[in-house]
Amino acid sequence: MNSGDKCSLEQAYRQGMEKLKNAGVPEAELDAWYLLEYVTGIGRASYYADPDLKMPAEQKTKYDKCIEVRSRRVPLQHITGEQEFMGLSFHVNEDVLIPRQDTEILVETALELLDREKDVFQRERGTIRLLDLCTGSGCILLSVLHYAKCRMEGTGSDLSTRALTVAEGNAQRLGIAAEFIESDLFNDISGRFSMILSNPPYIRSSEIAGLQDEVRLYDPIEALDGRADGLYFYRRIIAESPAYLEDGGYLLFEIGHDQAADVTEMLRRQGFDEIRVKKDLAGLDRVVYGRYIK
Ligand code: GLN
């Protein structure tokens, strides 16, 4: 192609896809497509109506840049700056774990329990208080607050100031009222809650090196590393939670696929009742919860 010639959408897309494939990017076709859509704002229907449409030079330059960055295995979501979760759009960057689809099971479980118990919670305490430990982007807390059919006060906490900046931005962007506190788990939290949720870091330290590059290099390590046996945060949260749960309150976790037995046992020993495990869409154990009855 002469340097004066403009590149068509289809040519750009094919080049982008090839580069991503050569770089070993999983789902190269899809990512090349998403980036094309991101840069041009053109959807599938318009693309197929006229794939020969010429791309303005500055768009082509931007697209090439995005492809180059993605070929270094920078996650797509860090390039576009967003990830959809529970049908809501969350801003993300390298300071927070990118919301995973699997985590929607945790949110759905929380919503089911709230729907079932909201009248009791409200009658007994007036206000339903919700706490999300290790909130990261805020995706769990903010989705529960957005979809719950009852009025609640929501608090999100994280050890990372930078993560909290992202979470606060997401609350604003979605127009959801929530409080964010910088705290190492419960250290700076006060009062009692009807429900405590957490998707803490749960990968065994020795398994981090084997994760895909997008996760290993670009998700914050503090959001992944659950120490030697992966259970460090569950152990601490379960031990300390009775002082922060109302009578009859729930503690809900996302877990790794092989952690249900250990986390269930920890909850049982701490005196939790009604312990349940829920699976994700792949049929893997994904959520464990229990109820604290004094
Ligand atoms: N599920 C995440 C992953 O696949 C890990 C999230 C976590 O440690 N809480 O990497």
JSON list of C-alpha atoms in Angstrom, two decimals, residues 103-278:
[
{"chain": "A", "resi": 103, "resn": "THR", "atom": "CA", "xyz": [-17.89, -12.81, 40.54]},
{"chain": "A", "resi": 104, "resn": "GLU", "atom": "CA", "xyz": [-21.45, -12.06, 39.41]},
{"chain": "A", "resi": 105, "resn": "ILE", "atom": "CA", "xyz": [-22.42, -15.25, 41.29]},
{"chain": "A", "resi": 106, "resn": "LEU", "atom": "CA", "xyz": [-21.40, -13.56, 44.54]},
{"chain": "A", "resi": 107, "resn": "VAL", "atom": "CA", "xyz": [-23.52, -10.51, 43.73]},
{"chain": "A", "resi": 108, "resn": "GLU", "atom": "CA", "xyz": [-26.50, -12.64, 42.70]},
{"chain": "A", "resi": 109, "resn": "THR", "atom": "CA", "xyz": [-26.26, -14.68, 45.91]},
{"chain": "A", "resi": 110, "resn": "ALA", "atom": "CA", "xyz": [-26.16, -11.48, 47.99]},
{"chain": "A", "resi": 111, "resn": "LEU", "atom": "CA", "xyz": [-29.21, -10.14, 46.15]},
{"chain": "A", "resi": 112, "resn": "GLU", "atom": "CA", "xyz": [-31.16, -13.37, 46.72]},
{"chain": "A", "resi": 113, "resn": "LEU", "atom": "CA", "xyz": [-30.39, -13.36, 50.45]},
{"chain": "A", "resi": 114, "resn": "LEU", "atom": "CA", "xyz": [-31.28, -9.68, 50.78]},
{"chain": "A", "resi": 115, "resn": "ASP", "atom": "CA", "xyz": [-34.53, -10.20, 48.96]},
{"chain": "A", "resi": 116, "resn": "ARG", "atom": "CA", "xyz": [-35.42, -13.07, 51.29]},
{"chain": "A", "resi": 117, "resn": "GLU", "atom": "CA", "xyz": [-34.34, -11.37, 54.53]},
{"chain": "A", "resi": 118, "resn": "LYS", "atom": "CA", "xyz": [-34.87, -7.67, 53.88]},
{"chain": "A", "resi": 119, "resn": "ASP", "atom": "CA", "xyz": [-38.11, -7.39, 55.88]},
{"chain": "A", "resi": 120, "resn": "VAL", "atom": "CA", "xyz": [-36.55, -9.06, 58.92]},
{"chain": "A", "resi": 121, "resn": "PHE", "atom": "CA", "xyz": [-33.36, -6.99, 58.61]},
{"chain": "A", "resi": 122, "resn": "GLN", "atom": "CA", "xyz": [-35.34, -3.77, 58.24]},
{"chain": "A", "resi": 123, "resn": "ARG", "atom": "CA", "xyz": [-37.79, -4.50, 61.05]},
{"chain": "A", "resi": 124, "resn": "GLU", "atom": "CA", "xyz": [-35.04, -5.41, 63.49]},
{"chain": "A", "resi": 125, "resn": "ARG", "atom": "CA", "xyz": [-32.53, -2.68, 62.68]},
{"chain": "A", "resi": 126, "resn": "GLY", "atom": "CA", "xyz": [-34.12, 0.05, 60.60]},
{"chain": "A", "resi": 127, "resn": "THR", "atom": "CA", "xyz": [-31.14, 0.41, 58.29]},
{"chain": "A", "resi": 128, "resn": "ILE", "atom": "CA", "xyz": [-29.54, -2.47, 56.44]},
{"chain": "A", "resi": 129, "resn": "ARG", "atom": "CA", "xyz": [-25.75, -2.04, 56.46]},
{"chain": "A", "resi": 130, "resn": "LEU", "atom": "CA", "xyz": [-23.56, -3.77, 53.90]},
{"chain": "A", "resi": 131, "resn": "LEU", "atom": "CA", "xyz": [-19.76, -4.08, 53.99]},
{"chain": "A", "resi": 132, "resn": "ASP", "atom": "CA", "xyz": [-17.51, -5.13, 51.10]},
{"chain": "A", "resi": 133, "resn": "LEU", "atom": "CA", "xyz": [-13.95, -5.95, 52.18]},
{"chain": "A", "resi": 134, "resn": "CYS", "atom": "CA", "xyz": [-11.18, -5.71, 49.53]},
{"chain": "A", "resi": 135, "resn": "THR", "atom": "CA", "xyz": [-13.56, -3.72, 47.36]},
{"chain": "A", "resi": 136, "resn": "GLY", "atom": "CA", "xyz": [-11.08, -2.93, 44.54]},
{"chain": "A", "resi": 137, "resn": "SER", "atom": "CA", "xyz": [-13.04, -1.30, 41.69]},
{"chain": "A", "resi": 138, "resn": "GLY", "atom": "CA", "xyz": [-16.14, -1.37, 43.90]},
{"chain": "A", "resi": 139, "resn": "CYS", "atom": "CA", "xyz": [-17.93, -3.63, 41.41]},
{"chain": "A", "resi": 140, "resn": "ILE", "atom": "CA", "xyz": [-19.43, -5.99, 44.02]},
{"chain": "A", "resi": 141, "resn": "LEU", "atom": "CA", "xyz": [-20.63, -3.34, 46.46]},
{"chain": "A", "resi": 142, "resn": "LEU", "atom": "CA", "xyz": [-21.96, -0.99, 43.80]},
{"chain": "A", "resi": 143, "resn": "SER", "atom": "CA", "xyz": [-23.83, -3.72, 41.89]},
{"chain": "A", "resi": 144, "resn": "VAL", "atom": "CA", "xyz": [-25.53, -4.95, 45.05]},
{"chain": "A", "resi": 145, "resn": "LEU", "atom": "CA", "xyz": [-26.51, -1.39, 45.97]},
{"chain": "A", "resi": 146, "resn": "HIS", "atom": "CA", "xyz": [-27.76, -0.75, 42.43]},
{"chain": "A", "resi": 147, "resn": "TYR", "atom": "CA", "xyz": [-29.92, -3.88, 42.13]},
{"chain": "A", "resi": 148, "resn": "ALA", "atom": "CA", "xyz": [-31.13, -4.49, 45.70]},
{"chain": "A", "resi": 149, "resn": "LYS", "atom": "CA", "xyz": [-34.84, -3.95, 46.21]},
{"chain": "A", "resi": 150, "resn": "CYS", "atom": "CA", "xyz": [-34.31, -2.40, 49.63]},
{"chain": "A", "resi": 151, "resn": "ARG", "atom": "CA", "xyz": [-32.66, 0.70, 51.01]},
{"chain": "A", "resi": 152, "resn": "MET", "atom": "CA", "xyz": [-29.18, 0.09, 52.32]},
{"chain": "A", "resi": 153, "resn": "GLU", "atom": "CA", "xyz": [-26.04, 1.81, 53.50]},
{"chain": "A", "resi": 154, "resn": "GLY", "atom": "CA", "xyz": [-22.99, 0.42, 51.76]},
{"chain": "A", "resi": 155, "resn": "THR", "atom": "CA", "xyz": [-19.36, 0.60, 52.82]},
{"chain": "A", "resi": 156, "resn": "GLY", "atom": "CA", "xyz": [-16.40, -0.56, 50.77]},
{"chain": "A", "resi": 157, "resn": "SER", "atom": "CA", "xyz": [-12.94, -0.94, 52.24]},
{"chain": "A", "resi": 158, "resn": "ASP", "atom": "CA", "xyz": [-9.54, -1.59, 50.76]},
{"chain": "A", "resi": 159, "resn": "LEU", "atom": "CA", "xyz": [-5.92, -1.44, 51.84]},
{"chain": "A", "resi": 160, "resn": "SER", "atom": "CA", "xyz": [-5.06, 0.44, 48.66]},
{"chain": "A", "resi": 161, "resn": "THR", "atom": "CA", "xyz": [-5.70, 4.19, 48.45]},
{"chain": "A", "resi": 162, "resn": "ARG", "atom": "CA", "xyz": [-5.38, 3.97, 44.68]},
{"chain": "A", "resi": 163, "resn": "ALA", "atom": "CA", "xyz": [-8.04, 1.27, 44.46]},
{"chain": "A", "resi": 164, "resn": "LEU", "atom": "CA", "xyz": [-10.36, 3.42, 46.56]},
{"chain": "A", "resi": 165, "resn": "THR", "atom": "CA", "xyz": [-9.91, 6.30, 44.13]},
{"chain": "A", "resi": 166, "resn": "VAL", "atom": "CA", "xyz": [-11.14, 4.01, 41.35]},
{"chain": "A", "resi": 167, "resn": "ALA", "atom": "CA", "xyz": [-14.05, 2.73, 43.48]},
{"chain": "A", "resi": 168, "resn": "GLU", "atom": "CA", "xyz": [-15.12, 6.28, 44.40]},
{"chain": "A", "resi": 169, "resn": "GLY", "atom": "CA", "xyz": [-14.98, 7.26, 40.74]},
{"chain": "A", "resi": 170, "resn": "ASN", "atom": "CA", "xyz": [-17.20, 4.30, 39.87]},
{"chain": "A", "resi": 171, "resn": "ALA", "atom": "CA", "xyz": [-19.74, 5.22, 42.55]},
{"chain": "A", "resi": 172, "resn": "GLN", "atom": "CA", "xyz": [-19.90, 8.72, 41.07]},
{"chain": "A", "resi": 173, "resn": "ARG", "atom": "CA", "xyz": [-20.02, 7.51, 37.49]},
{"chain": "A", "resi": 174, "resn": "LEU", "atom": "CA", "xyz": [-22.94, 5.19, 38.31]},
{"chain": "A", "resi": 175, "resn": "GLY", "atom": "CA", "xyz": [-24.65, 7.68, 40.62]},
{"chain": "A", "resi": 176, "resn": "ILE", "atom": "CA", "xyz": [-24.65, 5.28, 43.57]},
{"chain": "A", "resi": 177, "resn": "ALA", "atom": "CA", "xyz": [-24.15, 6.53, 47.13]},
{"chain": "A", "resi": 178, "resn": "ALA", "atom": "CA", "xyz": [-21.54, 4.54, 49.06]},
{"chain": "A", "resi": 179, "resn": "GLU", "atom": "CA", "xyz": [-18.90, 5.12, 51.69]},
{"chain": "A", "resi": 180, "resn": "PHE", "atom": "CA", "xyz": [-15.28, 4.07, 51.13]},
{"chain": "A", "resi": 181, "resn": "ILE", "atom": "CA", "xyz": [-12.76, 3.51, 53.91]},
{"chain": "A", "resi": 182, "resn": "GLU", "atom": "CA", "xyz": [-9.05, 2.81, 53.69]},
{"chain": "A", "resi": 183, "resn": "SER", "atom": "CA", "xyz": [-8.57, -0.12, 56.00]},
{"chain": "A", "resi": 184, "resn": "ASP", "atom": "CA", "xyz": [-6.61, -3.34, 56.37]},
{"chain": "A", "resi": 185, "resn": "LEU", "atom": "CA", "xyz": [-9.66, -5.64, 56.53]},
{"chain": "A", "resi": 186, "resn": "PHE", "atom": "CA", "xyz": [-11.61, -4.68, 59.70]},
{"chain": "A", "resi": 187, "resn": "ASN", "atom": "CA", "xyz": [-8.90, -2.51, 61.31]},
{"chain": "A", "resi": 188, "resn": "ASP", "atom": "CA", "xyz": [-10.62, 0.82, 60.65]},
{"chain": "A", "resi": 189, "resn": "ILE", "atom": "CA", "xyz": [-14.19, -0.42, 60.39]},
{"chain": "A", "resi": 190, "resn": "SER", "atom": "CA", "xyz": [-16.74, 0.23, 63.11]},
{"chain": "A", "resi": 191, "resn": "GLY", "atom": "CA", "xyz": [-20.26, -0.91, 63.85]},
{"chain": "A", "resi": 192, "resn": "ARG", "atom": "CA", "xyz": [-22.14, -4.00, 62.79]},
{"chain": "A", "resi": 193, "resn": "PHE", "atom": "CA", "xyz": [-23.42, -5.12, 59.40]},
{"chain": "A", "resi": 194, "resn": "SER", "atom": "CA", "xyz": [-26.29, -7.25, 58.12]},
{"chain": "A", "resi": 195, "resn": "MET", "atom": "CA", "xyz": [-24.07, -8.56, 55.39]},
{"chain": "A", "resi": 196, "resn": "ILE", "atom": "CA", "xyz": [-20.33, -8.71, 54.81]},
{"chain": "A", "resi": 197, "resn": "LEU", "atom": "CA", "xyz": [-19.06, -9.62, 51.35]},
{"chain": "A", "resi": 198, "resn": "SER", "atom": "CA", "xyz": [-15.57, -10.21, 50.06]},
{"chain": "A", "resi": 199, "resn": "ASN", "atom": "CA", "xyz": [-13.67, -11.40, 47.04]},
{"chain": "A", "resi": 200, "resn": "PRO", "atom": "CA", "xyz": [-10.28, -11.38, 48.74]},
{"chain": "A", "resi": 201, "resn": "PRO", "atom": "CA", "xyz": [-6.97, -12.36, 47.13]},
{"chain": "A", "resi": 202, "resn": "TYR", "atom": "CA", "xyz": [-7.03, -16.16, 47.07]},
{"chain": "A", "resi": 203, "resn": "ILE", "atom": "CA", "xyz": [-4.39, -17.46, 44.69]},
{"chain": "A", "resi": 204, "resn": "ARG", "atom": "CA", "xyz": [-1.62, -19.51, 46.34]},
{"chain": "A", "resi": 205, "resn": "SER", "atom": "CA", "xyz": [1.67, -17.56, 46.08]},
{"chain": "A", "resi": 206, "resn": "SER", "atom": "CA", "xyz": [3.32, -20.46, 44.26]},
{"chain": "A", "resi": 207, "resn": "GLU", "atom": "CA", "xyz": [0.61, -20.41, 41.56]},
{"chain": "A", "resi": 208, "resn": "ILE", "atom": "CA", "xyz": [0.96, -16.74, 40.62]},
{"chain": "A", "resi": 209, "resn": "ALA", "atom": "CA", "xyz": [3.85, -17.36, 38.19]},
{"chain": "A", "resi": 210, "resn": "GLY", "atom": "CA", "xyz": [1.66, -19.77, 36.20]},
{"chain": "A", "resi": 211, "resn": "LEU", "atom": "CA", "xyz": [-1.21, -17.31, 35.61]},
{"chain": "A", "resi": 212, "resn": "GLN", "atom": "CA", "xyz": [-1.73, -15.85, 32.15]},
{"chain": "A", "resi": 213, "resn": "ASP", "atom": "CA", "xyz": [0.35, -12.75, 31.40]},
{"chain": "A", "resi": 214, "resn": "GLU", "atom": "CA", "xyz": [-2.62, -10.37, 31.46]},
{"chain": "A", "resi": 215, "resn": "VAL", "atom": "CA", "xyz": [-3.32, -11.36, 35.06]},
{"chain": "A", "resi": 216, "resn": "ARG", "atom": "CA", "xyz": [0.22, -11.99, 36.33]},
{"chain": "A", "resi": 217, "resn": "LEU", "atom": "CA", "xyz": [1.71, -8.78, 34.93]},
{"chain": "A", "resi": 218, "resn": "TYR", "atom": "CA", "xyz": [-1.17, -6.33, 35.03]},
{"chain": "A", "resi": 219, "resn": "ASP", "atom": "CA", "xyz": [-3.65, -7.17, 37.80]},
{"chain": "A", "resi": 220, "resn": "PRO", "atom": "CA", "xyz": [-2.32, -5.83, 41.10]},
{"chain": "A", "resi": 221, "resn": "ILE", "atom": "CA", "xyz": [-0.45, -8.63, 42.86]},
{"chain": "A", "resi": 222, "resn": "GLU", "atom": "CA", "xyz": [-1.97, -7.53, 46.20]},
{"chain": "A", "resi": 223, "resn": "ALA", "atom": "CA", "xyz": [-5.38, -8.35, 44.72]},
{"chain": "A", "resi": 224, "resn": "LEU", "atom": "CA", "xyz": [-4.35, -11.90, 43.80]},
{"chain": "A", "resi": 225, "resn": "ASP", "atom": "CA", "xyz": [-1.93, -13.26, 46.37]},
{"chain": "A", "resi": 226, "resn": "GLY", "atom": "CA", "xyz": [-3.64, -15.24, 49.15]},
{"chain": "A", "resi": 227, "resn": "ARG", "atom": "CA", "xyz": [-0.24, -16.25, 50.65]},
{"chain": "A", "resi": 228, "resn": "ALA", "atom": "CA", "xyz": [1.15, -19.79, 50.94]},
{"chain": "A", "resi": 229, "resn": "ASP", "atom": "CA", "xyz": [-2.11, -21.77, 51.06]},
{"chain": "A", "resi": 230, "resn": "GLY", "atom": "CA", "xyz": [-4.33, -19.11, 49.44]},
{"chain": "A", "resi": 231, "resn": "LEU", "atom": "CA", "xyz": [-6.51, -18.97, 52.56]},
{"chain": "A", "resi": 232, "resn": "TYR", "atom": "CA", "xyz": [-4.84, -16.18, 54.53]},
{"chain": "A", "resi": 233, "resn": "PHE", "atom": "CA", "xyz": [-7.62, -13.61, 54.04]},
{"chain": "A", "resi": 234, "resn": "TYR", "atom": "CA", "xyz": [-10.48, -16.05, 54.66]},
{"chain": "A", "resi": 235, "resn": "ARG", "atom": "CA", "xyz": [-8.82, -17.06, 57.92]},
{"chain": "A", "resi": 236, "resn": "ARG", "atom": "CA", "xyz": [-8.49, -13.45, 59.13]},
{"chain": "A", "resi": 237, "resn": "ILE", "atom": "CA", "xyz": [-11.92, -12.32, 57.94]},
{"chain": "A", "resi": 238, "resn": "ILE", "atom": "CA", "xyz": [-13.74, -15.31, 59.45]},
{"chain": "A", "resi": 239, "resn": "ALA", "atom": "CA", "xyz": [-11.93, -14.95, 62.79]},
{"chain": "A", "resi": 240, "resn": "GLU", "atom": "CA", "xyz": [-12.71, -11.23, 63.09]},
{"chain": "A", "resi": 241, "resn": "SER", "atom": "CA", "xyz": [-16.18, -11.11, 61.52]},
{"chain": "A", "resi": 242, "resn": "PRO", "atom": "CA", "xyz": [-18.31, -12.03, 64.59]},
{"chain": "A", "resi": 243, "resn": "ALA", "atom": "CA", "xyz": [-17.51, -8.62, 66.11]},
{"chain": "A", "resi": 244, "resn": "TYR", "atom": "CA", "xyz": [-18.83, -6.90, 62.95]},
{"chain": "A", "resi": 245, "resn": "LEU", "atom": "CA", "xyz": [-21.92, -8.96, 62.11]},
{"chain": "A", "resi": 246, "resn": "GLU", "atom": "CA", "xyz": [-25.38, -8.38, 63.46]},
{"chain": "A", "resi": 247, "resn": "ASP", "atom": "CA", "xyz": [-27.15, -11.38, 64.95]},
{"chain": "A", "resi": 248, "resn": "GLY", "atom": "CA", "xyz": [-28.40, -13.35, 61.96]},
{"chain": "A", "resi": 249, "resn": "GLY", "atom": "CA", "xyz": [-26.07, -11.48, 59.58]},
{"chain": "A", "resi": 250, "resn": "TYR", "atom": "CA", "xyz": [-24.41, -13.11, 56.59]},
{"chain": "A", "resi": 251, "resn": "LEU", "atom": "CA", "xyz": [-20.79, -13.49, 55.55]},
{"chain": "A", "resi": 252, "resn": "LEU", "atom": "CA", "xyz": [-20.29, -14.23, 51.84]},
{"chain": "A", "resi": 253, "resn": "PHE", "atom": "CA", "xyz": [-17.10, -15.00, 49.95]},
{"chain": "A", "resi": 254, "resn": "GLU", "atom": "CA", "xyz": [-15.95, -15.64, 46.46]},
{"chain": "A", "resi": 255, "resn": "ILE", "atom": "CA", "xyz": [-13.54, -18.59, 46.59]},
{"chain": "A", "resi": 256, "resn": "GLY", "atom": "CA", "xyz": [-11.17, -20.43, 44.28]},
{"chain": "A", "resi": 257, "resn": "HIS", "atom": "CA", "xyz": [-12.59, -23.65, 42.76]},
{"chain": "A", "resi": 258, "resn": "ASP", "atom": "CA", "xyz": [-10.76, -25.92, 45.25]},
{"chain": "A", "resi": 259, "resn": "GLN", "atom": "CA", "xyz": [-11.30, -23.90, 48.43]},
{"chain": "A", "resi": 260, "resn": "ALA", "atom": "CA", "xyz": [-14.92, -24.70, 49.35]},
{"chain": "A", "resi": 261, "resn": "ALA", "atom": "CA", "xyz": [-14.10, -27.47, 51.84]},
{"chain": "A", "resi": 262, "resn": "ASP", "atom": "CA", "xyz": [-11.48, -25.42, 53.71]},
{"chain": "A", "resi": 263, "resn": "VAL", "atom": "CA", "xyz": [-13.56, -22.24, 53.88]},
{"chain": "A", "resi": 264, "resn": "THR", "atom": "CA", "xyz": [-16.69, -24.19, 54.89]},
{"chain": "A", "resi": 265, "resn": "GLU", "atom": "CA", "xyz": [-14.74, -25.83, 57.71]},
{"chain": "A", "resi": 266, "resn": "MET", "atom": "CA", "xyz": [-13.38, -22.49, 58.93]},
{"chain": "A", "resi": 267, "resn": "LEU", "atom": "CA", "xyz": [-16.91, -21.03, 59.01]},
{"chain": "A", "resi": 268, "resn": "ARG", "atom": "CA", "xyz": [-18.21, -24.07, 60.86]},
{"chain": "A", "resi": 269, "resn": "ARG", "atom": "CA", "xyz": [-15.50, -23.87, 63.51]},
{"chain": "A", "resi": 270, "resn": "GLN", "atom": "CA", "xyz": [-16.18, -20.18, 64.00]},
{"chain": "A", "resi": 271, "resn": "GLY", "atom": "CA", "xyz": [-19.81, -21.06, 64.79]},
{"chain": "A", "resi": 272, "resn": "PHE", "atom": "CA", "xyz": [-21.51, -20.06, 61.52]},
{"chain": "A", "resi": 273, "resn": "ASP", "atom": "CA", "xyz": [-24.83, -21.71, 60.55]},
{"chain": "A", "resi": 274, "resn": "GLU", "atom": "CA", "xyz": [-26.66, -22.27, 57.27]},
{"chain": "A", "resi": 275, "resn": "ILE", "atom": "CA", "xyz": [-23.36, -22.68, 55.41]},
{"chain": "A", "resi": 276, "resn": "ARG", "atom": "CA", "xyz": [-23.84, -23.07, 51.66]},
{"chain": "A", "resi": 277, "resn": "VAL", "atom": "CA", "xyz": [-21.62, -23.43, 48.59]},
{"chain": "A", "resi": 278, "resn": "LYS", "atom": "CA", "xyz": [-22.70, -22.11, 45.18]}
]
